[in-house]
mmCIF file of C-alpha atoms in Angstrom:
data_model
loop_
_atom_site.group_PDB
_atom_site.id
_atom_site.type_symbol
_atom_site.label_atom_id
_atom_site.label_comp_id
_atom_site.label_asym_id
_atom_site.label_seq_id
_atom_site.Cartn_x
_atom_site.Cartn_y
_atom_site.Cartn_z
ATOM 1 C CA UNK A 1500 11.012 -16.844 -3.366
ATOM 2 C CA UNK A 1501 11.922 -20.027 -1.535
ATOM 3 C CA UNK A 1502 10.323 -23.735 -1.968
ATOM 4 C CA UNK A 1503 8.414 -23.315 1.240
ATOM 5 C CA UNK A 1504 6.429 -19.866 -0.045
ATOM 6 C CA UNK A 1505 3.259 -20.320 -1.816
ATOM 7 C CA UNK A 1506 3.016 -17.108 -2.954
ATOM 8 C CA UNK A 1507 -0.129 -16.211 -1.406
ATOM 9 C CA UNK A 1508 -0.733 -11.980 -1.361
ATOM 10 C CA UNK A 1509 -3.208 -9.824 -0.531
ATOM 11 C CA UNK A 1510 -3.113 -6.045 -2.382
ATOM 12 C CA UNK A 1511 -5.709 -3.559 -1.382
ATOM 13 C CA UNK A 1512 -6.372 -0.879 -3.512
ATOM 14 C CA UNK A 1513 -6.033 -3.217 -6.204
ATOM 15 C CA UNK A 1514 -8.940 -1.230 -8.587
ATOM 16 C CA UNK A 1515 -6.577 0.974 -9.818
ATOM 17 C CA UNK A 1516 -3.332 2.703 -9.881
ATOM 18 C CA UNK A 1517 -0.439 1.586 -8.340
ATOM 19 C CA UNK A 1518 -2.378 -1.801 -6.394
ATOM 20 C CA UNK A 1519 -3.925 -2.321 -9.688
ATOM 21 C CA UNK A 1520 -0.172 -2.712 -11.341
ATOM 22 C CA UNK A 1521 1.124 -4.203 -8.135
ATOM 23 C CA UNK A 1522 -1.730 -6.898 -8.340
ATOM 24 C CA UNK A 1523 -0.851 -7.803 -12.050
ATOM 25 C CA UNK A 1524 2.435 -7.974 -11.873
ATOM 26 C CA UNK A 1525 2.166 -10.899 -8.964
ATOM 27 C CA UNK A 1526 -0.407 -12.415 -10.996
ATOM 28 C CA UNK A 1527 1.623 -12.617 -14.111
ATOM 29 C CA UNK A 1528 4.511 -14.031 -11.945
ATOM 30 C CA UNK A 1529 2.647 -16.815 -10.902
ATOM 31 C CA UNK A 1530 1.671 -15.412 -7.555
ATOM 32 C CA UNK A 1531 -2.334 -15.991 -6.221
ATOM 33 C CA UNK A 1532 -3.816 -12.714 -5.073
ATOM 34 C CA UNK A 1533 -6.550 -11.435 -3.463
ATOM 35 C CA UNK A 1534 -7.773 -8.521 -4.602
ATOM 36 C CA UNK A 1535 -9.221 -5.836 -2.562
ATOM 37 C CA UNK A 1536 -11.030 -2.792 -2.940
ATOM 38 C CA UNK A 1537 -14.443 -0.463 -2.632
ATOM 39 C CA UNK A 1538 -15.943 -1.656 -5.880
ATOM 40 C CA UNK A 1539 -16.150 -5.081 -7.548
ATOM 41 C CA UNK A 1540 -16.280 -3.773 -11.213
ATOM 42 C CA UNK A 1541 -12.295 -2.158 -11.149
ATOM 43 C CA UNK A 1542 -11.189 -5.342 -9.594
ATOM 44 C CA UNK A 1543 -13.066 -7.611 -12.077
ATOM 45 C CA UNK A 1544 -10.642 -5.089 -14.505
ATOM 46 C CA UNK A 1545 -7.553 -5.808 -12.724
ATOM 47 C CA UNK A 1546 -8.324 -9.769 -13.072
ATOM 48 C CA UNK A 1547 -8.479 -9.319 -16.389
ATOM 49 C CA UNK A 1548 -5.328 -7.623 -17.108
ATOM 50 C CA UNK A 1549 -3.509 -10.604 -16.283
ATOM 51 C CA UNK A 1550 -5.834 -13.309 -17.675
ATOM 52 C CA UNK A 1551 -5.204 -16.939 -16.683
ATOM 53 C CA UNK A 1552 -3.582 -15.423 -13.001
ATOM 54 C CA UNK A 1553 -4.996 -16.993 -9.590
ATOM 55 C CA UNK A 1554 -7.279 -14.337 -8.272
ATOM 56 C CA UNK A 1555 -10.014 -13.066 -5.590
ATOM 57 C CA UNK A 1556 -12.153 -10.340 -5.944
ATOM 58 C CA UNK A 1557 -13.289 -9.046 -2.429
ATOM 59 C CA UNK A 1558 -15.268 -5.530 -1.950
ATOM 60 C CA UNK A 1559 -13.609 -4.437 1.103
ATOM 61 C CA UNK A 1560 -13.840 -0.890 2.654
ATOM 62 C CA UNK A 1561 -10.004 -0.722 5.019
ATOM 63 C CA UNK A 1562 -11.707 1.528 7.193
ATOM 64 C CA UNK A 1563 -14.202 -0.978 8.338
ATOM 65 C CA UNK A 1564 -12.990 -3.575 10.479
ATOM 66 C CA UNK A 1565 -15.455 -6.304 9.612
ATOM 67 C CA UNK A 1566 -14.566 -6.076 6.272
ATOM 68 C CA UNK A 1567 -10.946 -6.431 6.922
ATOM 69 C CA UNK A 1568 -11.703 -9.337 8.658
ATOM 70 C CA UNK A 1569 -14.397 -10.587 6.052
ATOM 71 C CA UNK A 1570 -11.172 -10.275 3.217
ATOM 72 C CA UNK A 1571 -8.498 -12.186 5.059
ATOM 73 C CA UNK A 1572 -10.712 -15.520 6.224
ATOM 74 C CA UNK A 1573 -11.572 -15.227 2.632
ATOM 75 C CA UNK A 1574 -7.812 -15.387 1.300
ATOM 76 C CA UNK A 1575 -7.338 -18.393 3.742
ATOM 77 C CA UNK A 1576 -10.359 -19.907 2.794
ATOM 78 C CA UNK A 1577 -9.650 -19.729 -1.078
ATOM 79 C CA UNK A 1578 -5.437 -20.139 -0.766
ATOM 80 C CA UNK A 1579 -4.370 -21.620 2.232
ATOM 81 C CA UNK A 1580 -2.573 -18.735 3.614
ATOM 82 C CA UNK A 1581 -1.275 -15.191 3.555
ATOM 83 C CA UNK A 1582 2.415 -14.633 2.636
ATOM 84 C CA UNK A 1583 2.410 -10.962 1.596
ATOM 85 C CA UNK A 1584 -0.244 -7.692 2.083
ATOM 86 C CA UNK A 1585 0.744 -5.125 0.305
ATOM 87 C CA UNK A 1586 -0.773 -2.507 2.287
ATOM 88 C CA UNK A 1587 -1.770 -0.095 -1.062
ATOM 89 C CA UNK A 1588 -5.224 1.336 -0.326
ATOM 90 C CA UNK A 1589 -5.033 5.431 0.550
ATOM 91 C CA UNK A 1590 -6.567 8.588 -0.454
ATOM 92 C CA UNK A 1591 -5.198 11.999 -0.770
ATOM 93 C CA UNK A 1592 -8.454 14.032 1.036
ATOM 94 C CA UNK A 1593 -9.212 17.287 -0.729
ATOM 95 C CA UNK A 1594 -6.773 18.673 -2.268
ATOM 96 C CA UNK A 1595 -5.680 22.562 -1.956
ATOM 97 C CA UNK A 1596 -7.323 22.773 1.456
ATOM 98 C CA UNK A 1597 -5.810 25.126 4.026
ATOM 99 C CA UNK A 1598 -5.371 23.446 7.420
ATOM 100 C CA UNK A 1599 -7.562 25.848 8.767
ATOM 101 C CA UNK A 1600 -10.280 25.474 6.263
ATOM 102 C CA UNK A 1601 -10.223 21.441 6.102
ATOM 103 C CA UNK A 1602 -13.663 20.098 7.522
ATOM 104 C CA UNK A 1603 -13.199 17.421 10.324
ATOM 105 C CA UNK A 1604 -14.990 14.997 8.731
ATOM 106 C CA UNK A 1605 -12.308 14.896 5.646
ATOM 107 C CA UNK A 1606 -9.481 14.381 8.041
ATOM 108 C CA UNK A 1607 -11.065 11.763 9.468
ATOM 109 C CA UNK A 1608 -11.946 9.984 6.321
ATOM 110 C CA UNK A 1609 -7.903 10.124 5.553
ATOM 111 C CA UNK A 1610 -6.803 8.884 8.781
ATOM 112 C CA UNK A 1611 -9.604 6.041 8.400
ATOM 113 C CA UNK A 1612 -8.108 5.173 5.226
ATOM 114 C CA UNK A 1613 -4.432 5.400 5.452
ATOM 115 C CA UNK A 1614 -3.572 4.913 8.667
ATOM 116 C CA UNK A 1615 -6.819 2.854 10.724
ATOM 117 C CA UNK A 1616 -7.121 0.842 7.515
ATOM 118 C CA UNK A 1617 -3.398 -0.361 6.936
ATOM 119 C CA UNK A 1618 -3.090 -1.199 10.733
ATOM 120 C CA UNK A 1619 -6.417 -3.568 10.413
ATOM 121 C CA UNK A 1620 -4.883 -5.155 7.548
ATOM 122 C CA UNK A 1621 -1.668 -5.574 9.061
ATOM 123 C CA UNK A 1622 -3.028 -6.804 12.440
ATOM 124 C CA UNK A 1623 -4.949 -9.464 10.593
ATOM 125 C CA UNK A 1624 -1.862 -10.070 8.261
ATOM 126 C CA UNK A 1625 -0.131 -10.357 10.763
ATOM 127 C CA UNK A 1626 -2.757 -12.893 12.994
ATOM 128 C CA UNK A 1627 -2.404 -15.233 9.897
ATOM 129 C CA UNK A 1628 1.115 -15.018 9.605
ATOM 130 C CA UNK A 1629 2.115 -15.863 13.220
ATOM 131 C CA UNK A 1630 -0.175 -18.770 13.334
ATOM 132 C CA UNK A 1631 0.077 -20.401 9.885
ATOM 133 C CA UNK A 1632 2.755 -23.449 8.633
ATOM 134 C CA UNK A 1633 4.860 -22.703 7.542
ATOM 135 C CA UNK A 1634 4.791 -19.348 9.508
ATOM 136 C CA UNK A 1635 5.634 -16.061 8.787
ATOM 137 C CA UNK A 1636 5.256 -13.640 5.694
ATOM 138 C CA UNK A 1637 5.572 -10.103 4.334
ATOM 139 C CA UNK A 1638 4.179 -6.659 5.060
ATOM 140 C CA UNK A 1639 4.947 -4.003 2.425
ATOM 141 C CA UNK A 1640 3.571 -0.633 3.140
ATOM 142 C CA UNK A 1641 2.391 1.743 0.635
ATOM 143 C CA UNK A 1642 4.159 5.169 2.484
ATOM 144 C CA UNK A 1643 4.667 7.253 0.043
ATOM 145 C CA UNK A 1644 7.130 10.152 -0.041
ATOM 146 C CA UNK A 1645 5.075 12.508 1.961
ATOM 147 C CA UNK A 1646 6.365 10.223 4.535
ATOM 148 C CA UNK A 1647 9.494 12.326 4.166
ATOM 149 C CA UNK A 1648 8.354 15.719 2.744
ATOM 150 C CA UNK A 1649 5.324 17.638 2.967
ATOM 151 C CA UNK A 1650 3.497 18.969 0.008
ATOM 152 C CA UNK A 1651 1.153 22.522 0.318
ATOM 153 C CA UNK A 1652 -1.835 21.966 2.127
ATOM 154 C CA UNK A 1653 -1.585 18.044 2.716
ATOM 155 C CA UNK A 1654 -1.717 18.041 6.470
ATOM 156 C CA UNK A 1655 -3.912 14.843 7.007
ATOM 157 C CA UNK A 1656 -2.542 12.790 4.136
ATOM 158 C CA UNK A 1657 1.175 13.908 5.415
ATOM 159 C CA UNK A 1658 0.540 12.938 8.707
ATOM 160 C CA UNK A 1659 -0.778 9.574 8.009
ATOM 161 C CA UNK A 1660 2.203 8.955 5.975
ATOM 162 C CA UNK A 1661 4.360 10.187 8.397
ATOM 163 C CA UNK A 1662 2.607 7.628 10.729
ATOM 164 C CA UNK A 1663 2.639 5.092 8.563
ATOM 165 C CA UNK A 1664 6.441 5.212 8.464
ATOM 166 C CA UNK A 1665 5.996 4.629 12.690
ATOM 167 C CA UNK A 1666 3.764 1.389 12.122
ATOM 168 C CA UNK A 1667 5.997 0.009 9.748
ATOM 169 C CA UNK A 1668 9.176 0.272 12.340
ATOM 170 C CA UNK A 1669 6.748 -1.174 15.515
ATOM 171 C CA UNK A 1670 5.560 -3.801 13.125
ATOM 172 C CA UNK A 1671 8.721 -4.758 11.049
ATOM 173 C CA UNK A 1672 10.493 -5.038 15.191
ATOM 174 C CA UNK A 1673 7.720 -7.090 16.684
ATOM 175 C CA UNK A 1674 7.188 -9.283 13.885
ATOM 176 C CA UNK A 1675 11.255 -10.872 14.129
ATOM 177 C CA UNK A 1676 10.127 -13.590 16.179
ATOM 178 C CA UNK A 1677 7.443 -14.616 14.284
ATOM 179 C CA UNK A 1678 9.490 -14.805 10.188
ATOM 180 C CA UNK A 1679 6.963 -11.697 9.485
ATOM 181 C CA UNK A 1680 9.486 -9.175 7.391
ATOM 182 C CA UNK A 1681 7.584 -5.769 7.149
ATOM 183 C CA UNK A 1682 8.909 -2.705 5.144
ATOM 184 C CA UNK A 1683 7.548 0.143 3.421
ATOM 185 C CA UNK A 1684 8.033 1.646 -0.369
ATOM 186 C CA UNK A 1685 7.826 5.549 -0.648
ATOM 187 C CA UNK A 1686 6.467 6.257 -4.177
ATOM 188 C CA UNK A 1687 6.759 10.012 -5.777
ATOM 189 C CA UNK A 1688 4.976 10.717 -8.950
ATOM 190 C CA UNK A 1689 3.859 7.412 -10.586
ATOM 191 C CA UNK A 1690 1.842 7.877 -13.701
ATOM 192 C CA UNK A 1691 -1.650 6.983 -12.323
ATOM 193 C CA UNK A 1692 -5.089 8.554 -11.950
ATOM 194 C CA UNK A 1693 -4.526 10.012 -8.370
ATOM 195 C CA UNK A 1694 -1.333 11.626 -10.060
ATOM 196 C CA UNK A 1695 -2.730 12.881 -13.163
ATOM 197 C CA UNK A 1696 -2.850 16.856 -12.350
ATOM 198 C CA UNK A 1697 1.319 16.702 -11.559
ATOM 199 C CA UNK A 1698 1.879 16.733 -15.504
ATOM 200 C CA UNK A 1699 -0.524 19.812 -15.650
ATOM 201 C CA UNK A 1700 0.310 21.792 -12.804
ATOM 202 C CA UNK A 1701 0.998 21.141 -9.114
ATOM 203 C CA UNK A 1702 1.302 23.661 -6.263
ATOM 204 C CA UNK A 1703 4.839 23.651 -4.893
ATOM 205 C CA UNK A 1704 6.276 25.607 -1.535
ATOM 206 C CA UNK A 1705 6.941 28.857 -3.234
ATOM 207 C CA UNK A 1706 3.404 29.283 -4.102
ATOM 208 C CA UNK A 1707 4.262 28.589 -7.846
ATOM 209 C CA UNK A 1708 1.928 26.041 -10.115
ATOM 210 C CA UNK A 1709 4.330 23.707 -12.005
ATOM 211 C CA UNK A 1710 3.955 20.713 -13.909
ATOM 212 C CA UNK A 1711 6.121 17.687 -12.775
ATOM 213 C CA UNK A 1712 7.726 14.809 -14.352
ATOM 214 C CA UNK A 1713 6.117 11.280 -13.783
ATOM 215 C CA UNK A 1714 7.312 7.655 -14.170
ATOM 216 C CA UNK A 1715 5.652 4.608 -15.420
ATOM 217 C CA UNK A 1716 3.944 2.773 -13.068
ATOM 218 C CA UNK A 1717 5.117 -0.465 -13.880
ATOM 219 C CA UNK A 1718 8.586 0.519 -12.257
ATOM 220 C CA UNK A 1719 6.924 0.447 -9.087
ATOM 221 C CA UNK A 1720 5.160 -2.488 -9.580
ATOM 222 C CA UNK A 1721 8.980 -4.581 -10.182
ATOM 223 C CA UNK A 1722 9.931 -2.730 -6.991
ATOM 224 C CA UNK A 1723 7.769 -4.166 -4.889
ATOM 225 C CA UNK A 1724 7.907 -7.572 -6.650
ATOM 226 C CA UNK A 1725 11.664 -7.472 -5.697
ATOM 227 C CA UNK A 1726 10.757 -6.654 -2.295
ATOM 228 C CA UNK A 1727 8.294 -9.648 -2.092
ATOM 229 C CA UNK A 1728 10.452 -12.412 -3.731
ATOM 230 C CA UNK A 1729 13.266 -11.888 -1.452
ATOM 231 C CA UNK A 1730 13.316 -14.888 1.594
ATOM 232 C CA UNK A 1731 12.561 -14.124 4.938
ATOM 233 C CA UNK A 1732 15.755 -13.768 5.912
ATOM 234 C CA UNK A 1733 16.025 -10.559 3.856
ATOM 235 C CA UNK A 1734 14.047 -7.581 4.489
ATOM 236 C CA UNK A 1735 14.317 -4.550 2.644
ATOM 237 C CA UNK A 1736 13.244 -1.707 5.333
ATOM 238 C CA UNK A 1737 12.821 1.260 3.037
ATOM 239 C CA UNK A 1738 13.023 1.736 -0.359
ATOM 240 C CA UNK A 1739 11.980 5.632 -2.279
ATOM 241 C CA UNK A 1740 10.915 4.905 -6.089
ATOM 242 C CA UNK A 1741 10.146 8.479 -7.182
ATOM 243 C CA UNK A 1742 10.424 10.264 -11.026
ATOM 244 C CA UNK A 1743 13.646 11.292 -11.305
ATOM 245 C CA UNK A 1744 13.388 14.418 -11.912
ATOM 246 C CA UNK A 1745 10.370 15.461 -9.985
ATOM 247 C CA UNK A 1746 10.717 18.086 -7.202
ATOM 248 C CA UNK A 1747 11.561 16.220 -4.077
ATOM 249 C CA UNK A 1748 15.008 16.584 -3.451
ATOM 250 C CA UNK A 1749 15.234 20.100 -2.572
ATOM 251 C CA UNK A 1750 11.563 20.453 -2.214
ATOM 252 C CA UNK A 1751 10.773 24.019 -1.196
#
C-alpha cells in the first residue's frame, strides 16, 4: 500500500461468507470499510469480528440502483474516498434446476444480482475514483470459477460469471487512464454457507452425487488482501483460489 492510499474499501456481501472474511481481514489490517449488504443485523456481526476496525454498516440491495448510489456518497461522506470495491455480493439461483424448467423470474433475480449489481457498483466506484485526489483505486471482482467451467444446471449463475469475466476486461482497459486497476479472483469451494452441501454431496457432469473437498475461507480473504495492497502500478488481472483437490481441473 503506498503513503498516498488511505485505505478506504467498500465490500458488498459483507454479511457473510467470503465478503464477511474479506471485510475482516481489511479491518484487522488497518483498512476502513464500508460494509454492504441486504440486512443490517449480519453486518453489525461482521463489525464485530474485528472489534476496534473502522467500519460502515449500509443495507444496500446491488440490484437497486438508488441504493448503490445511497452506499457510495455514504463511504465518501464517512471516509473521504473510495480506494477499493470488492465487488463480492452474488447468489447462486435455485439450485438443480434444468434450463428448461428455471422460472424467468429466478434468472432474472441472478442476473440482477451478479451481473446488474457489480456493474452499478463499479460504475459508481469507478465515478469516485476518476474524480477523487489523489485519483484512482481498485476494482476486485468476485468471478468465481464458473467463470471458467460450468457446473450441472447453473445456466444463469454461469453466465453471469462468464460475463462478469467481460466487465472486468472493459473495465480493468478503460480505467488505465484514470490509476483505476480492476481484476477479478475466481474462488472454487471456500468453506462458507453458500458452499456447505459440496462436503455432503454435489452433482457433477456424469450425473454422479459426490462430496468435494473445501478450503478455509480465510485463504481467500489474504488473496484478495494481496491483491488490494499492491500500488497502482501493479495489477493482478486474474487470480483462481480454489480447494486443491476439488473437481475442477478435469471437470466432467
Amino acid at each position: 500500500m503506498t503513503d498516498r492510499q488511505s485505505k478506504i474499501a467498500v465490500v458488498t456481501g459483507a454479511g457473510s461468507g467470503i465478503g464477511r472474511a474479506v471485510a475482516v481481514e481489511l479491518l484487522r489490517a488497518g483498512w476502513s470499510v464500508a460494509l454492504a449488504g441486504r440486512r443490517t443485523e449480519p453486518l453489525a456481526e461482521t463489525a464485530a469480528s474485528a472489534p476496534g476496525g473502522a467500519s460502515l454498516a449500509v443495507r444496500t440491495d446491488v440490484s437497486r440502483p438508488e441504493d448503490v448510489e445511497a452506499l457510495f456518497t455514504a463511504t465518501v461522506e464517512r471516509f473521504g474516498r473510495v480506494d477499493l470495491l470488492f465487488n463480492n455480493a452474488g447468489t447462486f439461483g435455485p439450485g438443480g434446476v434444468p434450463v428448461e424448467e428455471l422460472p424467468y423470474e429466478a434468472w432474472r433475480h441472478v442476473v440482477d444480482t451478479n451481473l446488474n449489481g457489480a456493474f452499478l457498483c463499479a460504475q459508481a466506484a469507478y465515478r469516485r475514483m476518476k474524480e477523487q485526489d489523489p485519483r484512482g483505486g481498485r476494482i476486485i471482482n468476485n468471478g468465481s470459477i464458473s467463470a471458467h467451467t460450468p457446473r450441472p444446471h447453473s445456466a444463469a449463475y454461469t453466465a453471469t460469471k462468464h460475463a462478469l469475466t467481460g466487465l472486468t476486461k472493459s473495465l480493468s482497459l478503460d480505467g488505465r487512464p484514470y490509476g483505476i486497476a480492476v481484476g477479478q479472483i475466481d474462488i472454487g469451494n471456500a468453506a462458507t454457507d453458500m458452499t456447505a452441501r459440496m462436503q455432503t454431496g454435489a452433482l457433477q457432469a456424469n450425473g454422479e452425487t459426490a462430496p468435494e473437498p473445501v478450503m478455509d475461507v480465510a485463504d481467500v480473504a489474504r488473496t484478495v488482501r494481496h491483491m488490494a495492497e499492491l500500488p497502482l502500478e501493479a495489477n493482478v488481472q486474474f487470480a483462481t483460489v480454489l480447494a486443491t483437490a476439488m473437481p475442477y481441473i478435469g471437470r466432467g
